[in-house]
PDB file of C-alpha atoms in Angstrom:
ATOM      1  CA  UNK A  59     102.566  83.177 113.639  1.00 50.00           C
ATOM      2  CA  UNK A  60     104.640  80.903 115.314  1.00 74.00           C
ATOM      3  CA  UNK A  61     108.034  80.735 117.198  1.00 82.00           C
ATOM      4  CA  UNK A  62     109.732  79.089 114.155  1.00 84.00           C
ATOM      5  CA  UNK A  63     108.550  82.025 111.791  1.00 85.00           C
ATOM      6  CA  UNK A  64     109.236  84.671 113.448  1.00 88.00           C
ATOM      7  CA  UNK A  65     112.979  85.251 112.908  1.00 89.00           C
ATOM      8  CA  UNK A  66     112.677  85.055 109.669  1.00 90.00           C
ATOM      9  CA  UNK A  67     109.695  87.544 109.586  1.00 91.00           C
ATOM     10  CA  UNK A  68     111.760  89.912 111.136  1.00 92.00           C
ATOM     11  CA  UNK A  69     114.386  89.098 108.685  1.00 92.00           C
ATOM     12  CA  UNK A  70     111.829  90.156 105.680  1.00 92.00           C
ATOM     13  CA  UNK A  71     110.588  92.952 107.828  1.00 91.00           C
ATOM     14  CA  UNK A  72     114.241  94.408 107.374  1.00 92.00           C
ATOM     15  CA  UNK A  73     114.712  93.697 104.143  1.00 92.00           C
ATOM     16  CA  UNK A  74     111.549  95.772 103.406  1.00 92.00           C
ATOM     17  CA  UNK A  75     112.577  98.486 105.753  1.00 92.00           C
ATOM     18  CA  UNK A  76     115.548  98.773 104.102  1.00 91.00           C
ATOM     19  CA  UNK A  77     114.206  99.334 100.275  1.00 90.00           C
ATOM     20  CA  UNK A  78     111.858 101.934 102.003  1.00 88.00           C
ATOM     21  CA  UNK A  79     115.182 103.860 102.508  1.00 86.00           C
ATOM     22  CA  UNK A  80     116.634 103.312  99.104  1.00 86.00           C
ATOM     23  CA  UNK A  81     113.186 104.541  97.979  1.00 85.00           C
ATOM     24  CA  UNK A  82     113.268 107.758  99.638  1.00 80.00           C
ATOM     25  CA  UNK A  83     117.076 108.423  98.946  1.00 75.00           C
ATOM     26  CA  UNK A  84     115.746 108.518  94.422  1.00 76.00           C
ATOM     27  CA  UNK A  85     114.952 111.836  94.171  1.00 68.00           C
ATOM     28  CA  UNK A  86     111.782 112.228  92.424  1.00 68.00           C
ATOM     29  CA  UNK A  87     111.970 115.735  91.596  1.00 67.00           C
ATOM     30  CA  UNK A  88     109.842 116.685  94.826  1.00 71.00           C
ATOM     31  CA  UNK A  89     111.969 118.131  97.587  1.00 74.00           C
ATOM     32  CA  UNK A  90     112.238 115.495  99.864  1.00 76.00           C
ATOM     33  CA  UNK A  91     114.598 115.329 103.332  1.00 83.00           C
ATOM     34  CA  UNK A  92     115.382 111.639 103.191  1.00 80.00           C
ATOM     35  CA  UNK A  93     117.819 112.756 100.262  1.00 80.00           C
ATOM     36  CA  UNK A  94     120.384 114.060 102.986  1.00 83.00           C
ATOM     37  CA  UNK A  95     120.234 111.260 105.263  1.00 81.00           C
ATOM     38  CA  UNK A  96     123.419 110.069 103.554  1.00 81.00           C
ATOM     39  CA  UNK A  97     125.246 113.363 103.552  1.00 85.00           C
ATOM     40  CA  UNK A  98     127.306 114.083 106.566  1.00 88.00           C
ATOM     41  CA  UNK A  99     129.143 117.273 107.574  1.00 90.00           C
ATOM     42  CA  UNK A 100     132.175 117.877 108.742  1.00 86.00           C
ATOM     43  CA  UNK A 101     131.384 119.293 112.830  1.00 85.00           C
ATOM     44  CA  UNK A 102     134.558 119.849 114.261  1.00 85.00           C
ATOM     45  CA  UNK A 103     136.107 116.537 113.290  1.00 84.00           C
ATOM     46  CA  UNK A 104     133.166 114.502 113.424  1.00 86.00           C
ATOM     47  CA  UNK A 105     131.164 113.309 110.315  1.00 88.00           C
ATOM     48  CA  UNK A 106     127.774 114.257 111.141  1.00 87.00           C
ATOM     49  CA  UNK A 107     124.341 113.906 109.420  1.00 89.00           C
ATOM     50  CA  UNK A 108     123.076 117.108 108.329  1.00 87.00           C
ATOM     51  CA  UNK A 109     119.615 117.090 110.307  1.00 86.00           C
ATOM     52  CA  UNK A 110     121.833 117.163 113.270  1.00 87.00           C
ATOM     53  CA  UNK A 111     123.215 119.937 112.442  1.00 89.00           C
ATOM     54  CA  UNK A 112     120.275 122.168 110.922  1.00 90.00           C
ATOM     55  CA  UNK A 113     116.754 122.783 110.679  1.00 90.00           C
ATOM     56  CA  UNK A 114     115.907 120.714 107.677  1.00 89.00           C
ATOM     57  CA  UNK A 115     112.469 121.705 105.463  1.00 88.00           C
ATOM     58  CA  UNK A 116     110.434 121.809 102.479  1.00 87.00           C
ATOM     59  CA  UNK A 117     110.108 125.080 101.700  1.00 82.00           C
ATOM     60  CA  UNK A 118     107.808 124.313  98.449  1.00 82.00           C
ATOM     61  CA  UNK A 119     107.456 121.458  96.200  1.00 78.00           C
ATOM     62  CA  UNK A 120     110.896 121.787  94.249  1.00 81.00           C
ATOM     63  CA  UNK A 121     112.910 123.840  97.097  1.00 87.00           C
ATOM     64  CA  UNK A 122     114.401 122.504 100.657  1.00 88.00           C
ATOM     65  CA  UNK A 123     115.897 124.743 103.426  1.00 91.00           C
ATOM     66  CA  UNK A 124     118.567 123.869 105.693  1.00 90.00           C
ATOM     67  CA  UNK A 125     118.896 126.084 108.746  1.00 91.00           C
ATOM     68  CA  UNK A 126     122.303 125.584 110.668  1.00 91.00           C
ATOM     69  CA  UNK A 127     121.582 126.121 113.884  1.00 89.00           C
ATOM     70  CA  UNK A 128     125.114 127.611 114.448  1.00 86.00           C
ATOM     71  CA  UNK A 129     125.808 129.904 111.097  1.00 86.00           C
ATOM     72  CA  UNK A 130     129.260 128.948 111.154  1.00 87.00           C
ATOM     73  CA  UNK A 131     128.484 125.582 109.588  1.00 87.00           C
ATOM     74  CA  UNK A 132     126.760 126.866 106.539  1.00 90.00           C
ATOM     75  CA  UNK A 133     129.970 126.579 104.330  1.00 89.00           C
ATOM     76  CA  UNK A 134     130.738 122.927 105.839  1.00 89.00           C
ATOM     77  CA  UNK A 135     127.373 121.879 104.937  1.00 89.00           C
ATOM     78  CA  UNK A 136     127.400 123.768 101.659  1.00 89.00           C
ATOM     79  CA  UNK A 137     130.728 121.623 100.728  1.00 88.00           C
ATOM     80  CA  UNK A 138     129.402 118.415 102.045  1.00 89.00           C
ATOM     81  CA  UNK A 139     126.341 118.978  99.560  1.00 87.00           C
ATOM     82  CA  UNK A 140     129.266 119.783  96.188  1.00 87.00           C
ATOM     83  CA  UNK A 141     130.565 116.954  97.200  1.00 87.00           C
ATOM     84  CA  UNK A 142     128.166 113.975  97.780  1.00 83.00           C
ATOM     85  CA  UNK A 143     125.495 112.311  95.310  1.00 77.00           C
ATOM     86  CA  UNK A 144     122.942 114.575  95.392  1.00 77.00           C
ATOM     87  CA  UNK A 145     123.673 116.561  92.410  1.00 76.00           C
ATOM     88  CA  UNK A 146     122.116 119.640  93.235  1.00 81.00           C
ATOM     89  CA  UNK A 147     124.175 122.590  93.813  1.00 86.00           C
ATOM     90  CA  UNK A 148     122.833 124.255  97.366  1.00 88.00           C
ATOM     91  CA  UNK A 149     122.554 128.441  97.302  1.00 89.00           C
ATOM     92  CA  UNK A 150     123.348 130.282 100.379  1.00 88.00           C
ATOM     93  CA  UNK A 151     122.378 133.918 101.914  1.00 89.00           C
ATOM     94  CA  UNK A 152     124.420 133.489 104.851  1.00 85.00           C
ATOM     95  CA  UNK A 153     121.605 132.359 107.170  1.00 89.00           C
ATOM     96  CA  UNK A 154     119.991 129.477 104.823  1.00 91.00           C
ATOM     97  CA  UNK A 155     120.831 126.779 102.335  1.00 90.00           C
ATOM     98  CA  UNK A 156     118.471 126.292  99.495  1.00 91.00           C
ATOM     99  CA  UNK A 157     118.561 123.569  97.211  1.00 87.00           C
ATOM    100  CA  UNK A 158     116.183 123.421  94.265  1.00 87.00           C
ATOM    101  CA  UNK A 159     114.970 120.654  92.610  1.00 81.00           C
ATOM    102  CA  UNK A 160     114.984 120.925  88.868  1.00 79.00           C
ATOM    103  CA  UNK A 161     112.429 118.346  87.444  1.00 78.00           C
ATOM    104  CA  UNK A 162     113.585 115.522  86.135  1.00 77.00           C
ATOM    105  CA  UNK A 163     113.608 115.081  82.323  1.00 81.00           C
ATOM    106  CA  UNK A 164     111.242 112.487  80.723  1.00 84.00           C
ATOM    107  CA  UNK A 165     114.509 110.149  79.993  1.00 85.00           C
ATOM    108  CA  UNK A 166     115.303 110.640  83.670  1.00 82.00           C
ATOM    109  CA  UNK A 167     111.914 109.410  84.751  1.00 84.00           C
ATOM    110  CA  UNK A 168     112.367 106.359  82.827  1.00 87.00           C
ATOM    111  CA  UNK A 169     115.650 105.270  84.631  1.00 87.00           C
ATOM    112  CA  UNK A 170     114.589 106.294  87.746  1.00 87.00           C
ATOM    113  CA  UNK A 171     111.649 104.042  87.240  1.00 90.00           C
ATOM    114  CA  UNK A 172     114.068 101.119  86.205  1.00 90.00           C
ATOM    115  CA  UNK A 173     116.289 101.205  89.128  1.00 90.00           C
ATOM    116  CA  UNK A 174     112.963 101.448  91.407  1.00 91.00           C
ATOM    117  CA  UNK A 175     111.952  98.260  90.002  1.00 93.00           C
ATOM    118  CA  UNK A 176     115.775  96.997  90.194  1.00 93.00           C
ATOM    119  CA  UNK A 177     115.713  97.833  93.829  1.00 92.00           C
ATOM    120  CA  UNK A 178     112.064  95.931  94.088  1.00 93.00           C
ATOM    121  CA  UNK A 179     113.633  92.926  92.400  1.00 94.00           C
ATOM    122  CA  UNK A 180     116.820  92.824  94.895  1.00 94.00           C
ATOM    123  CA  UNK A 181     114.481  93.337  97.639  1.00 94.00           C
ATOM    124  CA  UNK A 182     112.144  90.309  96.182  1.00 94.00           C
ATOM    125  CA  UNK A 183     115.791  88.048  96.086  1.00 94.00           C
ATOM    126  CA  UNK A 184     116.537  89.008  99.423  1.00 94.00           C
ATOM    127  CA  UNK A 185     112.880  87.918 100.785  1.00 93.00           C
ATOM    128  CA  UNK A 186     112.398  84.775  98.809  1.00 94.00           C
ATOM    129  CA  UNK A 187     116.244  83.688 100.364  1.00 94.00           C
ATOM    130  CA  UNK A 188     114.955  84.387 103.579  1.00 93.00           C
ATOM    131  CA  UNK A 189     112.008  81.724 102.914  1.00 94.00           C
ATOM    132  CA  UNK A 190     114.943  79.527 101.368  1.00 95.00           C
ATOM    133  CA  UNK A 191     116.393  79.430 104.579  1.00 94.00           C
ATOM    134  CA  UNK A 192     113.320  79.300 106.601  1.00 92.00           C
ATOM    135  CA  UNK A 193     112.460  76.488 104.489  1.00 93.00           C
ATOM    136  CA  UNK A 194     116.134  74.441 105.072  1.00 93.00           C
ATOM    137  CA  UNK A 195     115.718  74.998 109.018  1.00 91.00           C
ATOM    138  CA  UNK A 196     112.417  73.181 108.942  1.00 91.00           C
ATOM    139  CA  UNK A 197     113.839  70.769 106.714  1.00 91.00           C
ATOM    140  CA  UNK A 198     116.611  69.796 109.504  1.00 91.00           C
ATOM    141  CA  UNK A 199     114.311  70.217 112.387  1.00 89.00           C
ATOM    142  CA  UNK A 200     111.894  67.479 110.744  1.00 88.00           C
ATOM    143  CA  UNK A 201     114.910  65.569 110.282  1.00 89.00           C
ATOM    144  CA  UNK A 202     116.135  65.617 113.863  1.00 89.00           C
ATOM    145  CA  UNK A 203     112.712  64.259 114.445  1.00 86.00           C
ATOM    146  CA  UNK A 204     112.149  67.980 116.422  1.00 89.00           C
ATOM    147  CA  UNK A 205     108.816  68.506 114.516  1.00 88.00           C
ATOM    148  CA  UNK A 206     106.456  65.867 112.586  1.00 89.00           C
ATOM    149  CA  UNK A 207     105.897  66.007 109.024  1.00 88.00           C
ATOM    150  CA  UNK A 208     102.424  67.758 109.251  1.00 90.00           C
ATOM    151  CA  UNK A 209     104.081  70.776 111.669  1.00 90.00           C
ATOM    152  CA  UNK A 210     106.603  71.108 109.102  1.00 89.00           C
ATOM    153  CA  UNK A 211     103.836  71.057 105.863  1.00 92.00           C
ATOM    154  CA  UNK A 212     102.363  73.586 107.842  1.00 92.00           C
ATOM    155  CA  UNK A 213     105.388  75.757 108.910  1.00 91.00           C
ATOM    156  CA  UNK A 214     106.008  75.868 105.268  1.00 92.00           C
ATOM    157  CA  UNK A 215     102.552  77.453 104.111  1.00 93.00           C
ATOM    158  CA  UNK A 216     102.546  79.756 106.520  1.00 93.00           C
ATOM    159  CA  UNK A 217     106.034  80.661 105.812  1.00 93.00           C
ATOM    160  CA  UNK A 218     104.725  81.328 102.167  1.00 94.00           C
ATOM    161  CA  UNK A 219     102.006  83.278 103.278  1.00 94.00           C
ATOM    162  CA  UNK A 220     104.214  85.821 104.959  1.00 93.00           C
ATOM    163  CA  UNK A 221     106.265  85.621 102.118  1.00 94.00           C
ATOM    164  CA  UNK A 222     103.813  86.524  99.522  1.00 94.00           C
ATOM    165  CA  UNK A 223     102.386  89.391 101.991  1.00 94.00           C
ATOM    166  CA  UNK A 224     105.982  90.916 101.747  1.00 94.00           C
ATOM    167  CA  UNK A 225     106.355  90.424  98.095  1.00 94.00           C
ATOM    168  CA  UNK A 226     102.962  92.525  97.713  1.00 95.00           C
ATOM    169  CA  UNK A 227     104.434  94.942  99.813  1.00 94.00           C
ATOM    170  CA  UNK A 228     107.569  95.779  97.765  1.00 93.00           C
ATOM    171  CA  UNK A 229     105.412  95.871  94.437  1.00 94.00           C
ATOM    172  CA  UNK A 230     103.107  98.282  96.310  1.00 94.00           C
ATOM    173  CA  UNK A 231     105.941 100.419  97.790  1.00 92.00           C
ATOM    174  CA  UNK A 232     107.534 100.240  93.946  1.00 92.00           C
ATOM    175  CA  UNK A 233     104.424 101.284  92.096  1.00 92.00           C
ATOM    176  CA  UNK A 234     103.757 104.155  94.808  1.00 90.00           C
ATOM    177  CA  UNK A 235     107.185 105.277  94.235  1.00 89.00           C
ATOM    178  CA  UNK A 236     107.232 104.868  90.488  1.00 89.00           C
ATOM    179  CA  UNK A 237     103.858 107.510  90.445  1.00 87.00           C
ATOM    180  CA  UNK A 238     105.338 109.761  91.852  1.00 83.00           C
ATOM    181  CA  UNK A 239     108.591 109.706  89.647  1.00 82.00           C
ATOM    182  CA  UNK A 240     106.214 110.072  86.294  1.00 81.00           C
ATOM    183  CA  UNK A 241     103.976 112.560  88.211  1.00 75.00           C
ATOM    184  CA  UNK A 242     105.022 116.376  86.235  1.00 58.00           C
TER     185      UNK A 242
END
């Protein structure tokens, strides 16, 4: 790889890291903690993620547990879980939240599946305009006579080698996910 790649690799790199955490926000109908990473509770004036908070686990297949480690936040966390995206209502016994995972109905599966591969294609847009612009930059540097013709033929496949590698990635990381949506 060289010097002239590598930005943009990294670029790609976040693009991918970034659909890995869409991915793990869909809930599947597995319990699964990445769900709460976007749910913050209120701790004393500050919005705070919840695995800051509390003891965060999977408890079984279908049920998470969140532990507070100071009891007095249970009902703060139990209102920051009414009101955020989740839809799951949480359950408390005054030590421990529980929130159950009710499986998701065949229809369900099938849009969950969708916006997986909607998130894949976004991802895909993302990469490929990352090449664009790798592509333009070597365009300018052979231009300003910083690189010959052959460095920039060659800058250009091996830009669309890393590009396909990451393109294989999000299909792979899409299919995975998309399994284990239609898993029952």
């Amino acid at each position: 790889m060289s010097t002239y790649t590598k930005p943009y690799e990294d670029k790609m790199n976040g693009a991918i890291h970034h659909l890995g955490k869409e991915l793990a926000a869909i809930r599947a109908g597995r319990a699964n903690p990445a769900i709460l990473d976007r749910v913050a509770v209120d701790y004393y004036g500050t919005p705070t993620p919840i695995n800051q908070v509390a003891a965060v686990a999977v408890a079984e297949a279908r049920i998470l547990t969140i532990t507070p480690w100071d009891t007095s936040l249970i009902h703060p966390i139990e209102h920051a879980l009414l009101v955020s995206d989740i839809g799951i209502n949480p359950t408390n016994d005054g030590r421990v939240i529980r929130l159950v995972f009710p499986a998701p109905t065949e229809e369900r599966r099938r849009q969950l599946t969708k916006d997986v591969q909607k998130l894949g294609e976004e991802t895909k847009v993302a990469v490929r305009n990352v090449r664009r612009e790798a592509m333009d930059k070597f365009k300018s540097l052979k231009k300003n006579s910083e690189i010959t013709e052959d460095d920039q033929k060659n800058l250009e496949e091996e830009m669309q080698k890393i590009t396909d590698k990451f393109v294989k990635q999000i299909d792979k990381d899409c299919e995975a996910k998309n399994k284990e949506i239609m898993e029952i």
